Each structure stands twice: as structure tokens, then as C-alpha cells.
Amino acid sequence: MPELPEVETIKRGLQRVVVGKKIEKFENKDSKVVQFDPKEIEGLHVVEIERRAKILVFKLSKEKGPFDSAQGFDGTKVFLCHLKMTGQLIWEECMGETEFCLKKKRGAKVAGGHPSPDWVAKLPNAYTRAIFHFDDRSVLFFNDLRRFGYMKLYDLDAVNPAKAGIYSLDPRVKPEDDRLREIKELKNLGPEPFSKDFTIEYMANRAKRIPTRKIKQFITDQEIISGVGNIYVDEALFYSKIMPTRAVKDLSPSEWGSIRDNIRKALDLGIKYGGSSEDTYVDAFGNQGTMGEHAKVYRRTGKPCANNCGGTVGRIALGGRGTHFCPICQQ
DNA sequence: CTATCTGTTCTGAC
DNA sequence: TGTCAGAACAGATA
């Protein structure tokens, strides 16, 4: 269940192996999930991959590059991928490699000795919704068991022809010049948790308009903060010793500061351990993350509190989602 | 076999 | 406008 750390882990993996490569062929195996025609991206190069909230963004161009950062490049196709609950992006150096390694017991694709499920080992499989074939014969599979995820394509020249040709790679580009902000799925996202815009003042201001909102639901609202989901919000609030049910109007400035710092701490840990593989998550190479082993409250219902306070981890439903907390530490 | 649970986001009712 | 239930979907588990 990919949240920011899981998507970030996949992004870093894919940056190493697909940037600069040409998409020679693209197979759309489920047009509900993959919402464009393969012909629209065949022949284009992957110029850059970034992450916005839980969404992966591929920038595509006819030219291979490298490009002058200040000049930008003339490609305008932007490919979005949201993994939602059960999506996976798995890269293979050549078709059948993962299956081959497992049969030979090389295990090169399986981290920490954890066995990989059969439906990850065999690629493609019944849940494969799309396949990229690159010019070096490597392959990228998009699997999604539940079909909540999506792949979409935008042409920024079509979205705003007045800005055609301006497409900076410079990370210092001003938000108003950020062409990705024109895209519907990206335009309303809140600040990234690691950005300088994610401040105590910002959170307190947003909270003013919705005073009775519970803090957990405030943090997981993507229009308020980008990328925090169910696992990391429970962890962050445990670190902050704040009950997930607290109304935002009752939080003090020092508590807001603690929330900000601990959201970052929880996400940092998630990235460090390669994500949390509670369900179907694997990284770009099919490896599971180990963040689950380091969780303090998430899915630890009934176990003793990690702070040794004598409490027992409890579980309630909040907004229809499992919510884990220590009833003694967290107030 | 049925009921319940999973966890992201959108839609529609109030 | 804010809040909340339900839906989208396909499985695992009790």
C-alpha cells in the first residue's frame, strides 16, 4: 500500500534503470486502468522521473538528452502513475529474469530472505495491466490486483498552448512556472512534507477553517499535506504522543511543531527501510521493504506499548480506516 | 458459505 | 462548505 516512502523508493529505483531509455513498445492490457493509447508514448524517451505526493510522474521527450537545465526540453508528454492500494512497478533487465533467478535459487531479487509471492515472481501475470519495453530490452511491468490504480498521459502543450516549449528541469523553478501544476491530479496537492512550505504556520492556518477535523484526517488529506497515508500518520502521532482523534483546534503551537517533525521522522524511517510491505508492496526490483518490522503502533494491536509505559496498543476505526495508538502515551 | 477486513481516493447525500 | 458513508475492486482470513 504505497504511501510517500514506498513511492519514493520505487522512484529512486526506476531513476537508476529507466531514465534515458526509449520506450520502443508499450502494451496496454487493461484500458480501465491504463487510460491512453500505446502509440502516444512509443518512440519517446524517459527524461526524468519525479514524485508528487503518492503519484509517480514521468517526463517524456522525443530527444534522448541530456538537456540543459535552464533551457528545459521540448518534450511535453507527462505520464502519471498512481499505485493506489495494490499497484506495483517492477523492472526486469530482460523478460523472465526474476522467475529465472528464483528457480535457480539465486534469490537476487528477494531481500532479507523473505519469499516473494508467486505473482511477483512470475511476470507478466494475471494482474499485469501494462508493460513497457525499452530499447535496451529491459522491461517494466505495472501490476495491480484490485485495479484501483491508474496510468494517465497528459500533453502539456494541449493543456496550456501559451506556454508551449517552456519545460524547465530546474528544481528552483517557481511554482507559477511549474507546468506540472496545470495537471488536474497535481494542482490541488498540499506541500511536500520535506519542503520548506510545510510549516507550523501553514498547518495552523489550514486548521482554522476546519476546527473540528480530527488530526489524523487532517494529516492524511492530500490537499493539506502530500503523501502521508495510514501507516505513517499512526506512527507520527505515536511519536508526538497525540491521540489521532484530537480536534485540530485544540492543538498548541508546540504540538504542531512536534507533528511536523514526527511526520518527517516517520517518512524518513520508511524511506530508510525501503517502505512497508504489509500487503503487496515491493520496490522497482521486486524486493519487499522492512519498515513494518520497525513500526511502533501500526498493526501492533494488543501488543505492549513501545515506550514501556504499561499501555497496550489499541485500535479504532477513524474515517473507515484502522487506527492504531497507545491509550496511555497518546493524549 | 458468509462476514469481515484491507487502505487510497472519488462521488454523492445531508 | 464540511462531514461522512459508500463505492471502485479482488483477494485473504475467520
Short mmCIF file of C-alpha atoms (C1' of nucleotides) in Angstrom, two decimals:
data_model
loop_
_atom_site.label_atom_id
_atom_site.label_comp_id
_atom_site.label_asym_id
_atom_site.label_seq_id
_atom_site.Cartn_x
_atom_site.Cartn_y
_atom_site.Cartn_z
CA MET A 1 0.00 0.00 0.00
CA PRO A 2 2.22 2.69 -1.28
CA GLU A 3 2.48 5.97 0.57
CA LEU A 4 5.21 8.57 0.16
CA PRO A 5 8.17 6.36 1.28
CA GLU A 6 7.09 3.44 -0.90
CA VAL A 7 6.58 5.61 -3.98
CA GLU A 8 9.86 7.40 -3.28
CA THR A 9 11.66 4.04 -3.06
CA ILE A 10 10.22 2.96 -6.39
CA LYS A 11 11.12 6.30 -7.94
CA ARG A 12 14.75 6.02 -6.86
CA GLY A 13 14.95 2.51 -8.23
CA LEU A 14 13.46 3.48 -11.57
CA GLN A 15 15.67 6.56 -11.87
CA ARG A 16 18.68 4.25 -11.86
CA VAL A 17 17.40 1.96 -14.58
CA VAL A 18 14.97 3.63 -16.98
CA VAL A 19 15.96 7.31 -17.28
CA GLY A 20 17.41 7.99 -20.74
CA LYS A 21 15.84 4.90 -22.28
CA LYS A 22 13.47 4.87 -25.21
CA ILE A 23 10.05 3.24 -24.96
CA GLU A 24 10.08 1.03 -28.03
CA LYS A 25 6.80 -0.69 -27.30
CA PHE A 26 4.03 -0.29 -24.75
CA GLU A 27 1.34 -2.87 -24.02
CA ASN A 28 -1.96 -1.70 -22.59
CA LYS A 29 -3.56 -4.79 -21.08
CA ASP A 30 -6.41 -3.07 -19.22
CA SER A 31 -7.88 0.11 -20.63
CA LYS A 32 -9.83 0.87 -17.44
CA VAL A 33 -6.55 1.21 -15.57
CA VAL A 34 -4.28 2.39 -18.40
CA GLN A 35 -6.03 5.40 -19.86
CA PHE A 36 -4.17 6.16 -23.08
CA ASP A 37 -3.20 4.68 -26.42
CA PRO A 38 0.24 2.99 -26.55
CA LYS A 39 1.00 4.85 -29.80
CA GLU A 40 1.09 8.11 -27.83
CA ILE A 41 4.28 7.17 -25.99
CA GLU A 42 6.04 4.67 -28.23
CA GLY A 43 9.27 6.18 -29.50
CA LEU A 44 9.58 8.66 -26.59
CA HIS A 45 12.42 8.73 -24.05
CA VAL A 46 12.07 8.84 -20.28
CA VAL A 47 13.80 12.11 -19.45
CA GLU A 48 13.11 12.43 -15.75
CA ILE A 49 11.06 10.76 -13.01
CA GLU A 50 9.69 12.58 -10.02
CA ARG A 51 7.18 12.03 -7.27
CA ARG A 52 4.32 14.30 -6.27
CA ALA A 53 2.50 13.08 -3.17
CA LYS A 54 1.90 9.38 -3.92
CA ILE A 55 1.94 9.89 -7.68
CA LEU A 56 4.86 8.99 -9.96
CA VAL A 57 5.48 11.47 -12.76
CA PHE A 58 7.49 10.50 -15.87
CA LYS A 59 8.55 13.29 -18.22
CA LEU A 60 8.81 12.07 -21.81
CA SER A 61 10.57 13.54 -24.82
CA LYS A 62 11.40 12.68 -28.41
CA GLU A 63 15.02 13.61 -27.71
CA LYS A 64 17.20 11.47 -25.52
CA GLY A 65 19.05 14.32 -23.80
CA PRO A 66 20.84 15.20 -21.61
CA PHE A 67 19.18 18.60 -21.52
CA ASP A 68 20.38 21.98 -20.37
CA SER A 69 18.66 22.57 -17.07
CA ALA A 70 17.99 26.24 -17.77
CA GLN A 71 16.69 25.66 -21.29
CA GLY A 72 14.46 22.74 -20.50
CA PHE A 73 13.46 20.47 -23.33
CA ASP A 74 10.74 20.36 -25.94
CA GLY A 75 9.03 17.17 -24.88
CA THR A 76 5.69 17.87 -23.30
CA LYS A 77 4.21 14.47 -22.61
CA VAL A 78 3.75 13.75 -18.92
CA PHE A 79 2.94 10.27 -17.75
CA LEU A 80 1.28 9.78 -14.35
CA CYS A 81 1.06 6.57 -12.36
CA HIS A 82 -0.85 6.11 -9.13
CA LEU A 83 -0.46 2.71 -7.45
CA LYS A 84 -3.37 3.24 -5.02
CA MET A 85 -3.71 0.07 -2.89
CA THR A 86 -2.09 -2.81 -4.70
CA GLY A 87 -0.16 -1.35 -7.62
CA GLN A 88 3.38 -2.45 -8.40
CA LEU A 89 6.03 -1.25 -10.84
CA ILE A 90 8.66 -3.94 -11.35
CA TRP A 91 11.61 -3.65 -13.68
CA GLU A 92 13.50 -6.54 -15.22
CA GLU A 93 16.77 -6.36 -17.09
CA CYS A 94 15.33 -8.85 -19.52
CA MET A 95 11.96 -10.59 -19.73
CA GLY A 96 11.71 -13.60 -17.36
CA GLU A 97 14.73 -12.68 -15.26
CA THR A 98 13.00 -12.74 -11.87
CA GLU A 99 11.44 -16.12 -12.47
CA PHE A 100 14.77 -17.46 -13.67
CA CYS A 101 16.60 -16.23 -10.55
CA LEU A 102 14.04 -17.80 -8.21
CA LYS A 103 14.17 -21.16 -10.00
CA LYS A 104 17.96 -21.17 -9.78
CA LYS A 105 17.63 -20.15 -6.12
CA ARG A 106 19.84 -17.18 -6.76
CA GLY A 107 17.37 -15.03 -4.88
CA ALA A 108 18.95 -11.91 -6.28
CA LYS A 109 15.58 -10.17 -6.40
CA VAL A 110 14.38 -11.09 -2.91
CA ALA A 111 15.51 -9.02 0.06
CA GLY A 112 16.04 -10.23 3.61
CA GLY A 113 15.27 -13.85 2.83
CA HIS A 114 11.56 -13.20 2.60
CA PRO A 115 9.97 -15.36 -0.05
CA SER A 116 8.44 -13.41 -2.87
CA PRO A 117 4.82 -14.27 -3.70
CA ASP A 118 4.38 -16.29 -6.88
CA TRP A 119 2.52 -13.50 -8.59
CA VAL A 120 5.54 -11.24 -8.20
CA ALA A 121 7.97 -13.95 -9.28
CA LYS A 122 6.10 -14.65 -12.49
CA LEU A 123 6.00 -11.72 -14.86
CA PRO A 124 3.80 -10.91 -16.59
CA ASN A 125 0.91 -12.40 -14.61
CA ALA A 126 -2.88 -12.17 -14.35
CA TYR A 127 -2.61 -8.76 -12.66
CA THR A 128 -0.23 -7.19 -15.17
CA ARG A 129 -2.05 -4.14 -16.59
CA ALA A 130 0.75 -2.66 -18.69
CA ILE A 131 4.25 -3.46 -19.97
CA PHE A 132 6.96 -1.04 -21.12
CA HIS A 133 9.58 -2.45 -23.49
CA PHE A 134 12.72 -0.29 -23.56
CA ASP A 135 15.36 -0.03 -26.27
CA ASP A 136 17.93 -1.99 -24.22
CA ARG A 137 15.45 -4.91 -24.00
CA SER A 138 14.66 -4.21 -20.34
CA VAL A 139 11.02 -4.33 -19.30
CA LEU A 140 8.82 -2.50 -16.78
CA PHE A 141 5.64 -4.19 -15.53
CA PHE A 142 2.67 -2.43 -13.98
CA ASN A 143 0.69 -4.90 -11.85
CA ASP A 144 -2.47 -4.02 -9.95
CA LEU A 145 -4.56 -6.73 -8.36
CA ARG A 146 -7.52 -4.57 -7.39
CA ARG A 147 -7.47 -2.22 -10.38
CA PHE A 148 -7.73 0.96 -8.28
CA GLY A 149 -4.54 2.39 -9.69
CA TYR A 150 -4.15 4.30 -12.92
CA MET A 151 -1.77 5.32 -15.66
CA LYS A 152 -2.62 8.55 -17.47
CA LEU A 153 -0.95 10.69 -20.09
CA TYR A 154 -1.05 14.46 -20.47
CA ASP A 155 0.24 16.67 -23.25
CA LEU A 156 1.12 19.98 -21.62
CA ASP A 157 1.05 21.86 -24.91
CA ALA A 158 -2.58 20.86 -25.18
CA VAL A 159 -3.32 21.83 -21.59
CA ASN A 160 -1.84 25.32 -22.00
CA PRO A 161 -0.61 26.13 -25.53
CA ALA A 162 0.54 29.60 -24.43
CA LYS A 163 3.42 28.05 -22.53
CA ALA A 164 4.44 25.57 -25.22
CA GLY A 165 8.14 24.85 -25.24
CA ILE A 166 8.82 26.01 -21.70
CA TYR A 167 9.61 22.96 -19.70
CA SER A 168 12.32 23.56 -17.16
CA LEU A 169 14.21 20.81 -15.39
CA ASP A 170 15.46 23.31 -12.84
CA PRO A 171 14.28 22.33 -9.34
CA ARG A 172 14.34 26.02 -8.39
CA VAL A 173 11.58 26.77 -10.88
CA LYS A 174 8.88 28.99 -9.35
CA PRO A 175 5.54 27.34 -8.61
CA GLU A 176 3.73 29.67 -11.01
CA ASP A 177 6.05 28.47 -13.78
CA ASP A 178 5.64 24.85 -12.82
CA ARG A 179 3.80 23.32 -15.74
CA LEU A 180 3.00 20.17 -13.78
CA ARG A 181 0.70 22.33 -11.67
CA GLU A 182 -1.60 22.59 -14.68
CA ILE A 183 -2.45 18.92 -14.38
CA LYS A 184 -5.70 18.13 -12.60
CA GLU A 185 -4.28 15.33 -10.45
CA LEU A 186 -1.43 17.52 -9.21
CA LYS A 187 -2.80 21.05 -8.97
CA ASN A 188 -4.57 20.75 -5.59
CA LEU A 189 -1.92 18.83 -3.69
CA GLY A 190 -0.66 20.29 -0.43
CA PRO A 191 3.04 20.92 0.26
CA GLU A 192 5.51 18.06 0.33
CA PRO A 193 6.40 17.12 3.94
CA PHE A 194 10.12 17.73 3.32
CA SER A 195 9.63 21.11 1.64
CA LYS A 196 10.15 24.48 3.31
CA ASP A 197 6.47 25.25 2.73
CA PHE A 198 5.49 22.65 5.29
CA THR A 199 5.49 24.91 8.35
CA ILE A 200 3.71 25.21 11.68
CA GLU A 201 2.06 28.42 10.47
CA TYR A 202 0.79 26.74 7.32
CA MET A 203 -0.81 23.90 9.25
CA ALA A 204 -2.35 26.18 11.86
CA ASN A 205 -3.81 28.36 9.11
CA ARG A 206 -5.36 25.44 7.27
CA ALA A 207 -6.72 24.15 10.58
CA LYS A 208 -8.58 27.42 11.25
CA ARG A 209 -11.13 26.69 8.52
CA ILE A 210 -11.84 23.19 9.73
CA PRO A 211 -11.56 23.43 13.53
CA THR A 212 -13.36 20.19 14.33
CA ARG A 213 -11.43 17.99 11.90
CA LYS A 214 -9.61 15.19 13.65
CA ILE A 215 -5.83 15.46 13.40
CA LYS A 216 -5.39 12.09 11.70
CA GLN A 217 -7.83 13.03 8.95
CA PHE A 218 -6.18 16.44 8.64
CA ILE A 219 -2.74 14.88 8.07
CA THR A 220 -3.93 12.29 5.55
CA ASP A 221 -5.83 14.87 3.46
CA GLN A 222 -3.71 15.14 0.30
CA GLU A 223 -4.88 18.71 -0.33
CA ILE A 224 -3.38 19.71 3.02
CA ILE A 225 -0.19 17.60 3.12
CA SER A 226 1.15 15.49 0.26
CA GLY A 227 1.90 11.81 0.60
CA VAL A 228 1.05 10.80 4.19
CA GLY A 229 -1.22 7.76 4.49
CA ASN A 230 -2.47 5.36 7.12
CA ILE A 231 0.78 3.77 8.27
CA TYR A 232 2.91 6.86 8.68
CA VAL A 233 0.22 9.03 10.23
CA ASP A 234 -0.32 6.46 13.01
CA GLU A 235 3.44 6.26 13.58
CA ALA A 236 3.93 10.05 13.56
CA LEU A 237 1.11 10.65 16.05
CA PHE A 238 2.53 7.97 18.33
CA TYR A 239 5.93 9.72 18.29
CA SER A 240 4.15 13.00 19.07
CA LYS A 241 2.08 11.40 21.85
CA ILE A 242 -1.09 12.87 20.37
CA MET A 243 -4.38 10.99 20.04
CA PRO A 244 -5.50 10.63 16.40
CA THR A 245 -8.98 11.79 17.41
CA ARG A 246 -7.89 15.20 18.74
CA ALA A 247 -9.62 18.15 17.05
CA VAL A 248 -7.16 20.40 15.23
CA LYS A 249 -8.43 23.49 17.07
CA ASP A 250 -7.14 22.03 20.35
CA LEU A 251 -3.52 21.68 19.23
CA SER A 252 -0.87 24.03 20.60
CA PRO A 253 1.94 25.55 18.51
CA SER A 254 4.46 23.21 20.13
CA GLU A 255 2.26 20.24 19.28
CA TRP A 256 2.08 21.40 15.65
CA GLY A 257 5.87 21.57 15.65
CA SER A 258 6.08 18.08 17.05
CA ILE A 259 3.63 16.81 14.43
CA ARG A 260 5.66 18.33 11.62
CA ASP A 261 8.94 16.91 12.92
CA ASN A 262 7.49 13.46 13.53
CA ILE A 263 5.77 13.22 10.16
CA ARG A 264 9.22 13.80 8.67
CA LYS A 265 10.79 11.30 11.09
CA ALA A 266 8.25 8.58 10.25
CA LEU A 267 8.60 9.13 6.50
CA ASP A 268 12.39 9.21 6.76
CA LEU A 269 12.38 5.85 8.53
CA GLY A 270 10.06 4.46 5.86
CA ILE A 271 12.43 5.53 3.10
CA LYS A 272 15.43 4.20 5.04
CA TYR A 273 13.86 0.74 5.31
CA GLY A 274 12.62 0.70 1.73
CA GLY A 275 8.95 1.04 2.61
CA SER A 276 6.46 -1.09 4.48
CA SER A 277 5.43 -4.36 2.83
CA GLU A 278 2.34 -5.16 4.88
CA ASP A 279 0.42 -6.32 1.86
CA THR A 280 1.51 -6.28 -1.77
CA TYR A 281 4.15 -3.58 -1.84
CA VAL A 282 7.50 -4.29 -3.50
CA ASP A 283 10.12 -1.93 -4.87
CA ALA A 284 11.11 -1.50 -8.52
CA PHE A 285 13.13 -4.73 -8.35
CA GLY A 286 10.52 -6.88 -6.58
CA ASN A 287 12.09 -6.52 -3.14
CA GLN A 288 9.95 -6.11 -0.04
CA GLY A 289 10.55 -3.25 2.41
CA THR A 290 11.18 -3.83 6.12
CA MET A 291 9.51 -0.76 7.62
CA GLY A 292 6.76 -2.99 9.06
CA GLU A 293 9.30 -4.50 11.45
CA HIS A 294 10.08 -1.05 12.80
CA ALA A 295 6.51 0.17 13.29
CA LYS A 296 5.67 1.20 16.86
CA VAL A 297 1.88 1.02 16.66
CA TYR A 298 0.80 0.20 13.11
CA ARG A 299 -0.66 -3.33 13.08
CA ARG A 300 0.59 -3.93 16.62
CA THR A 301 -2.88 -4.09 18.18
CA GLY A 302 -2.84 -5.82 21.60
CA LYS A 303 0.94 -5.62 21.95
CA PRO A 304 2.68 -3.67 24.70
CA CYS A 305 3.45 -0.01 24.03
CA ALA A 306 6.95 0.50 22.61
CA ASN A 307 7.58 3.22 25.22
CA ASN A 308 7.18 0.64 28.01
CA CYS A 309 4.53 2.84 29.58
CA GLY A 310 2.49 -0.23 30.52
CA GLY A 311 -0.16 0.52 27.92
CA THR A 312 -1.42 -1.80 25.20
CA VAL A 313 -1.73 -0.73 21.58
CA GLY A 314 -5.39 -0.10 20.79
CA ARG A 315 -7.26 0.01 17.52
CA ILE A 316 -10.28 2.06 16.48
CA ALA A 317 -11.87 2.93 13.15
CA LEU A 318 -11.42 6.53 12.05
CA GLY A 319 -12.92 7.56 8.74
CA GLY A 320 -13.33 3.89 7.93
CA ARG A 321 -9.65 3.14 8.44
CA GLY A 322 -7.81 1.12 11.04
CA THR A 323 -6.19 3.48 13.53
CA HIS A 324 -3.54 2.34 15.99
CA PHE A 325 -2.45 4.17 19.15
CA CYS A 326 -1.33 3.84 22.75
CA PRO A 327 -4.18 4.94 25.04
CA ILE A 328 -1.73 5.86 27.81
CA CYS A 329 1.08 7.68 25.96
CA GLN A 330 -1.10 9.48 23.47
CA GLN A 331 -3.36 12.26 24.80
"C1'" DC B 1 -20.68 -20.39 2.54
"C1'" DT B 2 -20.91 -15.80 4.75
"C1'" DA B 3 -18.99 -11.97 7.05
"C1'" DT B 4 -15.22 -9.04 7.78
"C1'" DC B 5 -11.01 -6.78 6.75
"C1'" DT B 6 -7.55 -4.39 3.82
"C1'" DG B 7 -6.26 1.12 2.62
"C1'" DT B 8 -6.42 5.45 -1.46
"C1'" DT B 9 -9.34 8.45 -3.44
"C1'" DC B 10 -13.59 9.95 -5.66
"C1'" DT B 11 -18.65 10.63 -5.53
"C1'" DG B 12 -22.89 11.80 -3.66
"C1'" DA B 13 -26.08 12.67 0.25
"C1'" DC B 14 -27.04 15.52 4.14
"C1'" DT C 1 -18.99 24.41 2.79
"C1'" DG C 2 -17.76 20.48 5.85
"C1'" DT C 3 -18.53 15.67 7.08
"C1'" DC C 4 -19.37 11.07 6.34
"C1'" DA C 5 -20.85 6.73 4.24
"C1'" DG C 6 -20.26 4.10 0.28
"C1'" DA C 7 -18.15 2.73 -3.99
"C1'" DA C 8 -14.39 1.43 -7.05
"C1'" DC C 9 -12.07 -3.95 -6.77
"C1'" DA C 10 -10.25 -8.58 -5.61
"C1'" DG C 11 -8.41 -11.12 -2.56
"C1'" DA C 12 -7.17 -13.26 2.45
"C1'" DT C 13 -8.78 -14.73 6.63
"C1'" DA C 14 -12.15 -16.16 10.37
#
